[in-house]
Amino acid sequence: MQHMRPGVEPFTTRTPRVVAARRLQRRRDRTEARRFLAEGPQAVREALAEGAVAELFTTADAAQRYADLIAAADDAGARISPVAEDALAALAETVQPQGLVAVCEFVDVPLAEALAKRPRLVAVLADIRDPGNAGTILRTADAAGADVVVFAGNAVDPYNGKCVRATAGSLFHVDVVRADDPFVVVEQLRDAGLTVYAADAYGAQDLDHVSCAGPTAWLFGSEAHGLPPELADAADARVRVPIYGGAESLNLAAAAAVCLYSCARAQRMEGTSR
Amino acid sequence: MQHMRPGVEPFTTRTPRVVAARRLQRRRDRTEARRFLAEGPQAVREALAEGAVAELFTTADAAQRYADLIAAADDAGARISPVAEDALAALAETVQPQGLVAVCEFVDVPLAEALAKRPRLVAVLADIRDPGNAGTILRTADAAGADVVVFAGNAVDPYNGKCVRATAGSLFHVDVVRADDPFVVVEQLRDAGLTVYAADAYGAQDLDHVSCAGPTAWLFGSEAHGLPPELADAADARVRVPIYGGAESLNLAAAAAVCLYSCARAQRMEGTSR
């Protein structure tokens, strides 16, 4: 295996492959290449399981420490590229990427393809601009057993480095969908038999009083502005998480966690099957 | 009222009152003065409702825009200090404090005092170091109707500016407690008749299968390390939020939201009363 061969000089920050990979830190270049970066052993492991790794940059240290991952990447046909510490640091956006950065193929699928699998729980991120929030909600949706997460309208790029990191590997577990028009998404979801709820701090329905035991999609809007009123109106109901104390509202990620888990629990308690 | 008096020169960054208030951005100085800073109209409103405002710095613009708050602060006996834009910017830690920064008295109370009110839902932040996480969980706890939030052990200073902002005013709604020894906290909670659950990703009990309809306290540990095992063992049970999908875990604030709301719902559905 190439990475084990003694005498191979590790790539530097100036090596063309490293220079090219670094460009993937920019959205424009990601979109063009349909590739993105994932860093650290956890993300690399999940990306490998999804068959998404095209190239794996590794320091000499990491190649020893994560020999299993390097071998798996090699078996999967990924290119293994040994890099110097400073080149790895330049590829990574965090201070401790633990010596591994992977170039991954985009994993998103068309909504129709995701809906053909008859998902029971879907999260739609409409115009959510903050990558940390978006990634955290995707991670929470995965934990709650959601099958599909849609980045709709002006939502952040799911392949933004901060978003990828916030998903903690969940980006590779769910069907990720990118869709320009959230209204079309709502229509498609409803056509596929899902009940669509708009999470809305001022919604008329209380979460504790709506049924989400059946196939359900949740629309979440931006932290700053919430959902556009017309989009919330397009849903089957506007649903609020009840506020029992003095807080004016919940933050977005917390509200999403409560909504998604409420459904996950209802779906399991009612013993519905696919 | 002093702030309405024409001809009063607004304070500058060098005015001793501004210099003194700025020092409250540092923990050491906050601890000494037992005062902290809260910025923006929402926090100021909540602080006023709690009677916590000692001094209110306001730009000329904000004094007009938030005339009601200025009047309320004046009525409450707070000192109103007109400041120049740059002095306000120096007092604030955010870029858009909307012209208001208040010096507030510490609001924390001893645990015994908080427990005397027979709380039904309590959150304990054990060694949570990230101020954004701690503040967000406090906000979520308030939304879920929690009465008490304990900052225990090496938890972040609740008066840290980032923590205060993340609470979105909820710092002034719940009984905030600071306690050095989380083990003593657990003992006091149990003596007060609360069931104590340790939120633990690897807990033996599933959240869906524990009862929290009665008075309940939740222990939350740091994002990086979770709860110290001995502390989790000191609880009545270690409880995990079930992971239905591929995610390895939930992030701390999401897990806390699910745990706290699960209890809030159970307490209301069972119709228990104080």
Coordinates of C-alpha atoms in Angstrom, one line a residue:
Chain A
M1 CA 0.0 0.0 0.0
Q2 CA 1.3 3.4 -1.0
H3 CA 1.0 4.9 2.5
M4 CA 3.1 2.1 4.0
R5 CA 5.9 2.5 1.5
P6 CA 9.0 3.7 3.2
G7 CA 10.8 6.7 1.6
V8 CA 7.6 8.4 0.3
E9 CA 7.9 12.0 1.0
P10 CA 4.9 13.4 2.8
F11 CA 3.0 16.1 0.9
T12 CA 3.6 19.7 1.9
T13 CA 1.3 22.7 1.9
R14 CA 2.5 23.4 -1.7
T15 CA 1.9 20.0 -3.1
P16 CA -0.8 20.5 -5.8
R17 CA -3.1 17.8 -4.3
V18 CA -3.0 19.6 -1.0
V19 CA -3.6 23.0 -2.6
A20 CA -6.5 21.6 -4.6
A21 CA -8.1 20.0 -1.5
R22 CA -7.7 23.2 0.5
R23 CA -9.9 24.9 -2.0
L24 CA -12.8 22.8 -0.8
Q25 CA -12.9 25.0 2.2
R26 CA -14.7 27.5 -0.1
R27 CA -18.3 26.9 -1.1
R28 CA -17.8 27.8 -4.8
D29 CA -15.0 25.2 -5.2
R30 CA -17.0 22.5 -3.3
T31 CA -20.0 23.1 -5.6
E32 CA -17.8 22.8 -8.7
A33 CA -16.0 19.7 -7.6
R34 CA -19.0 18.1 -5.8
R35 CA -16.6 17.2 -3.0
F36 CA -16.0 18.4 0.5
L37 CA -13.7 17.9 3.5
A38 CA -14.4 15.9 6.6
E39 CA -11.9 15.8 9.4
G40 CA -11.0 13.6 12.3
P41 CA -11.3 9.8 12.8
Q42 CA -15.1 9.8 13.6
A43 CA -16.2 11.6 10.5
V44 CA -13.7 9.6 8.3
R45 CA -15.1 6.4 9.7
E46 CA -18.7 7.4 9.0
A47 CA -17.7 8.7 5.5
L48 CA -16.0 5.3 4.7
A49 CA -19.1 3.4 5.8
E50 CA -21.1 5.5 3.4
G51 CA -18.5 4.9 0.6
A52 CA -18.0 8.7 0.3
V53 CA -14.2 9.0 0.7
A54 CA -12.3 9.9 -2.4
E55 CA -8.9 10.7 -0.8
L56 CA -7.6 10.5 2.7
F57 CA -4.8 12.8 3.9
T58 CA -3.0 11.4 6.9
T59 CA 0.0 12.3 8.9
A60 CA 2.6 9.6 9.7
D61 CA 1.4 9.5 13.3
A62 CA -2.3 9.1 12.3
A63 CA -1.4 6.4 9.8
Q64 CA -0.1 4.4 12.7
R65 CA -2.8 5.3 15.2
Y66 CA -5.7 4.8 12.8
A67 CA -4.2 1.9 10.8
D68 CA -7.7 0.3 10.5
L69 CA -9.2 3.4 8.9
I70 CA -6.3 3.8 6.5
A71 CA -6.6 0.1 5.5
A72 CA -10.4 0.5 5.1
A73 CA -9.9 3.6 2.9
D74 CA -7.3 1.8 0.8
D75 CA -9.6 -1.2 0.4
A76 CA -12.4 1.1 -0.6
G77 CA -10.3 2.5 -3.4
A78 CA -9.7 5.9 -1.8
R79 CA -6.4 7.5 -2.5
I80 CA -4.2 7.6 0.6
S81 CA -2.1 10.8 0.7
P82 CA 0.6 11.1 3.4
V83 CA 1.0 14.7 4.5
A84 CA 3.3 16.7 6.7
E85 CA 1.9 18.0 10.0
D86 CA 1.7 21.6 8.7
A87 CA -0.1 20.5 5.5
L88 CA -2.7 18.6 7.6
A89 CA -3.1 21.6 9.8
A90 CA -3.7 23.7 6.6
L91 CA -6.4 21.3 5.4
A92 CA -8.1 21.2 8.7
E93 CA -10.3 23.9 10.2
T94 CA -10.0 22.7 13.8
V95 CA -6.9 22.6 16.0
Q96 CA -7.2 18.9 16.7
P97 CA -8.2 17.0 13.6
Q98 CA -6.1 14.1 14.9
G99 CA -4.1 13.8 11.7
L100 CA -6.9 12.8 9.3
V101 CA -8.7 14.9 6.7
A102 CA -10.8 13.2 4.0
V103 CA -12.0 14.5 0.6
C104 CA -15.5 13.2 0.3
E105 CA -18.0 13.0 -2.6
F106 CA -21.2 14.9 -2.0
V107 CA -23.8 12.6 -0.4
D108 CA -27.1 14.5 -1.0
V109 CA -29.9 12.9 -3.0
P110 CA -32.9 14.2 -4.7
L111 CA -36.0 14.6 -2.5
A112 CA -38.0 12.1 -4.7
E113 CA -35.4 9.5 -4.2
A114 CA -35.4 10.0 -0.4
L115 CA -39.2 9.9 -0.3
A116 CA -39.4 6.7 -2.3
K117 CA -38.0 5.0 0.8
R118 CA -41.2 6.0 2.7
P119 CA -39.5 8.0 5.5
R120 CA -41.4 8.3 8.7
L121 CA -39.6 11.3 10.2
V122 CA -38.2 14.2 8.2
A123 CA -36.6 17.5 9.2
V124 CA -36.6 20.5 6.9
L125 CA -34.1 23.3 7.6
A126 CA -35.7 26.3 5.9
D127 CA -33.3 29.2 5.5
I128 CA -31.2 28.2 8.6
R129 CA -28.0 30.2 8.0
D130 CA -26.0 29.2 11.0
P131 CA -23.8 26.1 10.2
G132 CA -23.5 25.1 13.8
N133 CA -27.3 25.1 14.3
A134 CA -28.0 23.3 11.1
G135 CA -25.4 20.6 11.8
T136 CA -26.6 20.2 15.4
I137 CA -30.2 19.8 14.2
L138 CA -29.1 17.2 11.6
R139 CA -27.3 15.3 14.4
T140 CA -30.4 15.5 16.6
A141 CA -32.6 14.4 13.8
D142 CA -30.4 11.4 13.2
A143 CA -30.4 10.5 16.9
A144 CA -34.2 10.7 16.9
G145 CA -34.3 8.3 14.0
A146 CA -35.2 10.7 11.2
D147 CA -34.5 9.3 7.8
V148 CA -34.2 12.6 5.8
V149 CA -32.9 16.1 6.4
V150 CA -33.7 18.7 3.8
F151 CA -31.6 21.9 3.5
A152 CA -34.2 24.2 1.8
G153 CA -34.2 27.7 0.4
N154 CA -31.3 29.8 1.7
A155 CA -30.2 27.3 4.2
V156 CA -26.5 27.0 4.8
D157 CA -24.4 24.7 2.6
P158 CA -24.5 21.3 4.4
Y159 CA -20.9 20.7 3.3
N160 CA -19.7 23.9 5.1
G161 CA -16.9 22.7 7.4
K162 CA -18.5 23.9 10.6
C163 CA -21.8 22.3 9.7
V164 CA -20.1 19.0 8.9
R165 CA -18.3 19.0 12.2
A166 CA -21.5 19.9 14.1
T167 CA -23.2 16.8 12.6
A168 CA -20.6 14.6 14.3
G169 CA -20.8 12.1 11.5
S170 CA -24.6 12.1 11.2
L171 CA -24.2 13.8 7.8
F172 CA -23.4 10.3 6.5
H173 CA -26.3 8.6 8.2
V174 CA -29.4 10.3 7.0
D175 CA -30.5 11.1 3.5
V176 CA -29.4 14.7 3.0
V177 CA -31.5 16.7 0.4
R178 CA -30.8 20.2 -1.0
A179 CA -33.8 22.0 -2.4
D180 CA -34.2 25.5 -3.6
D181 CA -37.9 26.0 -3.0
P182 CA -39.3 25.1 0.4
F183 CA -42.9 25.4 -0.8
V184 CA -42.2 22.7 -3.4
V185 CA -40.7 20.6 -0.6
V186 CA -43.8 20.9 1.5
E187 CA -45.9 19.8 -1.5
Q188 CA -43.7 16.8 -2.2
L189 CA -43.7 15.8 1.5
R190 CA -47.5 15.9 1.6
D191 CA -47.9 14.1 -1.6
A192 CA -45.7 11.3 -0.1
G193 CA -48.2 11.0 2.7
L194 CA -46.4 12.9 5.5
T195 CA -48.1 15.3 7.9
V196 CA -46.1 18.6 7.8
Y197 CA -45.8 20.6 11.0
A198 CA -44.2 24.0 11.1
A199 CA -42.3 24.6 14.4
D200 CA -43.4 28.0 15.4
A201 CA -43.0 29.6 18.8
Y202 CA -46.3 31.3 18.3
G203 CA -48.1 28.3 16.7
A204 CA -51.8 27.7 17.6
Q205 CA -51.2 24.0 18.4
D206 CA -49.4 22.8 21.4
L207 CA -46.8 20.0 20.7
D208 CA -48.4 17.9 23.5
H209 CA -51.8 18.0 21.7
V210 CA -50.8 17.1 18.1
S211 CA -50.4 13.6 16.8
C212 CA -47.2 12.7 15.2
A213 CA -47.3 9.0 15.4
G214 CA -47.7 8.8 11.7
P215 CA -45.2 9.8 9.1
T216 CA -44.2 13.4 10.0
A217 CA -42.1 16.2 8.6
W218 CA -41.0 19.2 10.7
L219 CA -40.2 22.6 9.2
F220 CA -37.6 24.6 11.2
G221 CA -36.9 28.2 10.4
S222 CA -33.9 30.5 11.1
E223 CA -32.9 31.3 14.7
A224 CA -33.2 35.0 13.9
H225 CA -36.5 35.2 12.0
G226 CA -38.3 31.9 12.4
L227 CA -40.2 30.4 9.5
P228 CA -41.6 32.8 6.8
P229 CA -45.3 33.1 7.7
E230 CA -46.4 31.9 4.2
L231 CA -44.3 28.8 4.6
A232 CA -45.6 28.1 8.1
D233 CA -49.1 28.5 6.6
A234 CA -48.3 25.9 3.9
A235 CA -47.9 23.3 6.7
D236 CA -50.7 21.2 8.1
A237 CA -50.4 23.0 11.4
R238 CA -48.2 25.5 13.2
V239 CA -47.0 23.8 16.4
R240 CA -45.4 25.4 19.4
V241 CA -43.3 23.8 22.1
P242 CA -45.1 24.7 25.2
I243 CA -43.3 27.2 27.5
Y244 CA -44.0 26.3 31.1
G245 CA -41.7 28.8 32.7
G246 CA -40.7 32.4 32.3
A247 CA -38.6 32.0 29.2
E248 CA -39.8 33.9 26.1
S249 CA -38.8 31.0 23.8
L250 CA -36.5 28.1 23.3
N251 CA -33.4 28.4 21.1
L252 CA -33.8 26.7 17.8
A253 CA -31.7 23.6 18.4
A254 CA -33.4 22.9 21.7
A255 CA -36.9 23.4 20.2
A256 CA -36.0 21.0 17.3
A257 CA -34.8 18.4 19.8
V258 CA -38.0 18.5 21.7
C259 CA -40.2 18.3 18.5
L260 CA -38.2 15.5 16.9
Y261 CA -38.0 13.4 20.0
S262 CA -41.7 13.9 20.8
C263 CA -42.4 12.4 17.4
A264 CA -39.9 9.6 17.7
R265 CA -41.4 8.6 21.0
A266 CA -45.0 8.8 19.7
Q267 CA -44.1 6.7 16.6
R268 CA -42.5 4.0 18.8
M269 CA -45.2 4.0 21.5
E270 CA -48.0 3.5 19.0
G271 CA -46.1 0.6 17.5
T272 CA -46.6 1.8 13.9
S273 CA -44.7 -0.1 11.3
R274 CA -43.4 0.9 7.9
Chain B
M1 CA -34.7 62.5 35.6
Q2 CA -31.0 62.9 35.2
H3 CA -30.9 61.2 31.8
M4 CA -33.5 63.5 30.4
R5 CA -31.7 66.6 31.5
P6 CA -30.3 68.5 28.5
G7 CA -26.7 69.5 28.6
V8 CA -25.5 66.5 30.6
E9 CA -22.3 65.3 28.9
P10 CA -22.5 61.5 28.1
F11 CA -19.8 59.4 29.8
T12 CA -16.8 58.4 27.8
T13 CA -14.7 55.3 27.9
R14 CA -12.5 57.2 30.4
T15 CA -15.2 58.2 32.8
P16 CA -14.4 56.3 36.1
R17 CA -17.9 54.8 36.3
V18 CA -17.5 53.3 32.8
V19 CA -14.0 52.1 33.6
A20 CA -15.3 50.4 36.8
A21 CA -18.2 48.8 35.0
R22 CA -15.9 47.4 32.2
R23 CA -13.9 45.6 34.8
L24 CA -17.0 43.4 35.4
Q25 CA -16.1 41.7 32.2
R26 CA -13.5 39.8 34.3
R27 CA -14.6 37.1 36.7
R28 CA -12.3 38.2 39.5
D29 CA -13.8 41.7 39.5
R30 CA -17.3 40.4 39.3
T31 CA -16.7 38.1 42.3
E32 CA -15.3 41.0 44.3
A33 CA -18.1 43.4 43.5
R34 CA -20.9 40.7 43.4
R35 CA -22.1 42.5 40.3
F36 CA -22.2 41.6 36.6
L37 CA -23.2 43.1 33.2
A38 CA -26.3 42.3 31.2
E39 CA -26.7 43.9 27.8
G40 CA -29.6 44.6 25.5
P41 CA -33.2 45.5 26.1
Q42 CA -34.5 42.0 26.8
A43 CA -32.0 41.2 29.5
V44 CA -32.4 44.7 31.0
R45 CA -36.2 44.2 31.2
E46 CA -35.9 40.8 32.9
A47 CA -33.2 42.2 35.3
L48 CA -35.5 45.1 36.2
A49 CA -38.4 42.7 36.9
E50 CA -36.1 40.8 39.3
G51 CA -35.0 44.1 40.9
A52 CA -31.4 43.4 40.0
V53 CA -30.3 46.5 38.2
A54 CA -27.9 48.8 40.0
E55 CA -26.9 51.1 37.1
L56 CA -28.1 51.4 33.6
F57 CA -25.8 52.7 30.9
T58 CA -27.7 54.1 27.9
T59 CA -26.9 55.9 24.7
A60 CA -29.0 58.9 23.8
D61 CA -30.7 56.9 21.0
A62 CA -31.5 54.0 23.3
A63 CA -32.9 56.4 26.0
Q64 CA -35.5 57.5 23.4
R65 CA -36.2 54.1 22.0
Y66 CA -36.4 52.3 25.3
A67 CA -37.9 55.2 27.3
D68 CA -40.1 52.7 29.2
L69 CA -37.1 50.8 30.4
I70 CA -35.2 53.9 31.4
A71 CA -38.2 55.1 33.4
A72 CA -38.7 51.7 35.1
A73 CA -35.0 51.6 36.0
D74 CA -35.2 55.1 37.4
D75 CA -38.3 54.2 39.4
A76 CA -36.5 51.2 40.7
G77 CA -33.8 53.4 42.1
A78 CA -31.1 52.4 39.6
R79 CA -28.6 54.9 38.5
I80 CA -29.1 56.0 34.9
S81 CA -25.8 56.8 33.2
P82 CA -25.8 58.4 29.8
V83 CA -22.9 57.1 27.7
A84 CA -21.4 57.9 24.3
E85 CA -21.7 55.3 21.6
D86 CA -18.1 54.2 21.9
A87 CA -18.3 53.9 25.7
L88 CA -21.4 51.7 25.3
A89 CA -19.6 49.6 22.7
A90 CA -16.7 49.2 25.2
L91 CA -19.0 48.0 27.9
A92 CA -20.8 45.5 25.6
E93 CA -19.4 42.3 24.4
T94 CA -21.7 42.0 21.4
V95 CA -21.8 44.2 18.3
Q96 CA -25.4 45.0 18.7
P97 CA -26.3 45.6 22.4
Q98 CA -28.9 48.1 21.2
G99 CA -27.6 50.9 23.4
L100 CA -28.2 49.4 26.8
V101 CA -25.9 47.8 29.3
A102 CA -26.9 47.2 32.9
V103 CA -24.8 46.6 36.0
C104 CA -26.7 44.0 37.9
E105 CA -26.4 42.6 41.4
F106 CA -25.7 38.9 41.7
V107 CA -29.0 36.9 41.8
D108 CA -27.8 33.5 43.1
V109 CA -29.3 32.1 46.3
P110 CA -28.1 29.3 48.6
L111 CA -29.4 25.9 47.6
A112 CA -31.3 25.5 50.9
E113 CA -33.2 28.7 50.2
A114 CA -34.2 27.4 46.7
L115 CA -35.1 24.0 48.1
A116 CA -37.3 25.5 50.8
K117 CA -39.7 26.5 48.0
R118 CA -40.2 22.8 47.1
P119 CA -39.1 22.9 43.5
R120 CA -40.5 20.2 41.2
L121 CA -37.8 20.4 38.5
V122 CA -34.2 21.2 39.0
A123 CA -31.2 21.2 36.6
V124 CA -27.6 20.7 37.9
L125 CA -24.8 21.8 35.6
A126 CA -21.8 19.8 36.9
D127 CA -18.5 21.0 35.6
I128 CA -20.0 22.4 32.4
R129 CA -17.3 24.8 31.2
D130 CA -18.8 26.2 28.0
P131 CA -20.7 29.4 28.8
G132 CA -22.9 29.1 25.7
N133 CA -23.9 25.5 26.6
A134 CA -24.5 26.4 30.3
G135 CA -26.6 29.5 29.4
T136 CA -28.6 27.6 26.8
I137 CA -29.4 24.8 29.2
L138 CA -30.5 27.3 31.8
R139 CA -32.8 28.9 29.2
T140 CA -34.2 25.5 28.2
A141 CA -34.7 24.6 31.9
D142 CA -36.6 27.8 32.4
A143 CA -38.8 27.1 29.4
A144 CA -39.5 23.6 30.7
G145 CA -40.7 25.1 33.9
A146 CA -37.6 24.3 36.1
D147 CA -37.5 26.3 39.3
V148 CA -33.8 25.9 40.1
V149 CA -30.5 25.7 38.1
V150 CA -27.4 24.8 40.1
F151 CA -23.9 25.6 38.8
A152 CA -21.9 23.0 40.5
G153 CA -18.2 22.1 40.9
N154 CA -16.1 23.6 38.2
A155 CA -19.0 24.9 36.1
V156 CA -18.6 28.1 34.3
D157 CA -19.4 31.4 36.1
P158 CA -23.1 32.0 35.5
Y159 CA -22.3 35.7 35.3
N160 CA -19.9 35.2 32.4
G161 CA -21.1 37.5 29.6
K162 CA -21.5 34.8 27.0
C163 CA -23.5 32.7 29.5
V164 CA -25.7 35.6 30.5
R165 CA -26.5 36.3 26.8
A166 CA -27.2 32.6 26.1
T167 CA -29.8 32.6 28.9
A168 CA -31.8 35.2 26.9
G169 CA -33.1 36.7 30.2
S170 CA -33.8 33.3 31.9
L171 CA -31.0 33.9 34.3
F172 CA -33.4 36.3 36.1
H173 CA -36.4 33.8 36.1
V174 CA -35.1 30.8 37.9
D175 CA -33.4 30.4 41.2
V176 CA -29.7 30.3 40.3
V177 CA -27.5 28.4 42.8
R178 CA -23.7 28.1 42.9
A179 CA -22.3 25.2 44.8
D180 CA -18.7 23.9 45.1
D181 CA -19.4 20.3 45.8
P182 CA -21.8 18.5 43.4
F183 CA -21.9 15.5 45.8
V184 CA -23.3 17.7 48.6
V185 CA -25.8 19.1 46.1
V186 CA -27.1 15.6 45.3
E187 CA -27.4 14.9 49.0
Q188 CA -29.4 18.1 49.6
L189 CA -31.6 17.4 46.6
R190 CA -32.5 13.9 47.8
D191 CA -33.0 15.1 51.4
A192 CA -35.5 17.6 49.9
G193 CA -37.5 14.7 48.4
L194 CA -36.3 15.0 44.7
T195 CA -35.4 12.0 42.6
V196 CA -32.0 12.6 41.1
Y197 CA -31.3 11.4 37.6
A198 CA -27.8 11.5 36.0
A199 CA -28.1 12.2 32.2
D200 CA -25.6 9.8 30.8
A201 CA -25.3 8.7 27.2
Y202 CA -24.4 5.2 28.4
G203 CA -27.0 5.1 31.2
A204 CA -28.7 1.8 32.0
Q205 CA -32.2 3.3 32.1
D206 CA -34.0 4.6 29.0
L207 CA -35.6 8.0 29.4
D208 CA -38.8 6.6 28.1
H209 CA -38.9 4.1 30.9
V210 CA -38.2 6.2 34.0
S211 CA -40.8 8.1 35.9
C212 CA -40.2 11.8 36.4
A213 CA -43.7 12.8 37.2
G214 CA -42.6 13.6 40.8
P215 CA -40.1 16.2 41.9
T216 CA -37.0 15.5 39.8
A217 CA -33.5 16.9 39.5
W218 CA -31.3 16.3 36.5
L219 CA -27.5 16.2 36.6
F220 CA -25.8 17.2 33.4
G221 CA -22.0 16.9 32.9
S222 CA -19.6 18.6 30.5
E223 CA -19.9 18.2 26.8
A224 CA -16.3 16.8 26.6
H225 CA -16.3 14.4 29.5
G226 CA -19.9 13.8 30.6
L227 CA -20.5 13.3 34.3
P228 CA -17.7 12.0 36.6
P229 CA -18.7 8.3 37.1
E230 CA -18.8 8.6 40.9
L231 CA -21.2 11.6 40.6
A232 CA -23.4 9.7 38.2
D233 CA -23.4 6.8 40.6
A234 CA -24.5 9.1 43.4
A235 CA -27.7 9.7 41.5
D236 CA -30.8 7.5 41.8
A237 CA -30.3 6.3 38.2
R238 CA -28.2 6.9 35.2
V239 CA -30.6 7.7 32.4
R240 CA -29.9 7.8 28.6
V241 CA -31.8 9.6 25.9
P242 CA -32.6 6.7 23.5
I243 CA -30.7 6.9 20.2
Y244 CA -33.1 5.7 17.5
G245 CA -30.8 6.4 14.5
G246 CA -27.2 6.2 13.6
A247 CA -25.9 9.1 15.7
E248 CA -23.4 8.1 18.3
S249 CA -24.9 10.6 20.8
L250 CA -26.8 13.8 21.2
N251 CA -25.0 17.1 21.9
L252 CA -25.3 18.2 25.5
A253 CA -27.9 21.0 25.1
A254 CA -30.1 18.8 22.9
A255 CA -30.0 15.9 25.4
A256 CA -30.8 18.3 28.2
A257 CA -33.8 19.7 26.3
V258 CA -35.2 16.2 25.7
C259 CA -34.7 15.2 29.4
L260 CA -36.2 18.4 30.9
Y261 CA -39.2 18.5 28.6
S262 CA -39.8 14.8 29.1
C263 CA -40.2 15.5 32.8
A264 CA -42.1 18.7 32.3
R265 CA -44.7 16.8 30.2
A266 CA -44.9 13.9 32.7
Q267 CA -45.4 16.2 35.6
R268 CA -48.2 18.0 33.8
M269 CA -49.9 14.9 32.4
E270 CA -50.0 13.2 35.8
G271 CA -51.6 16.3 37.2
T272 CA -49.4 16.4 40.2
S273 CA -49.6 19.5 42.3
R274 CA -47.3 21.2 44.6

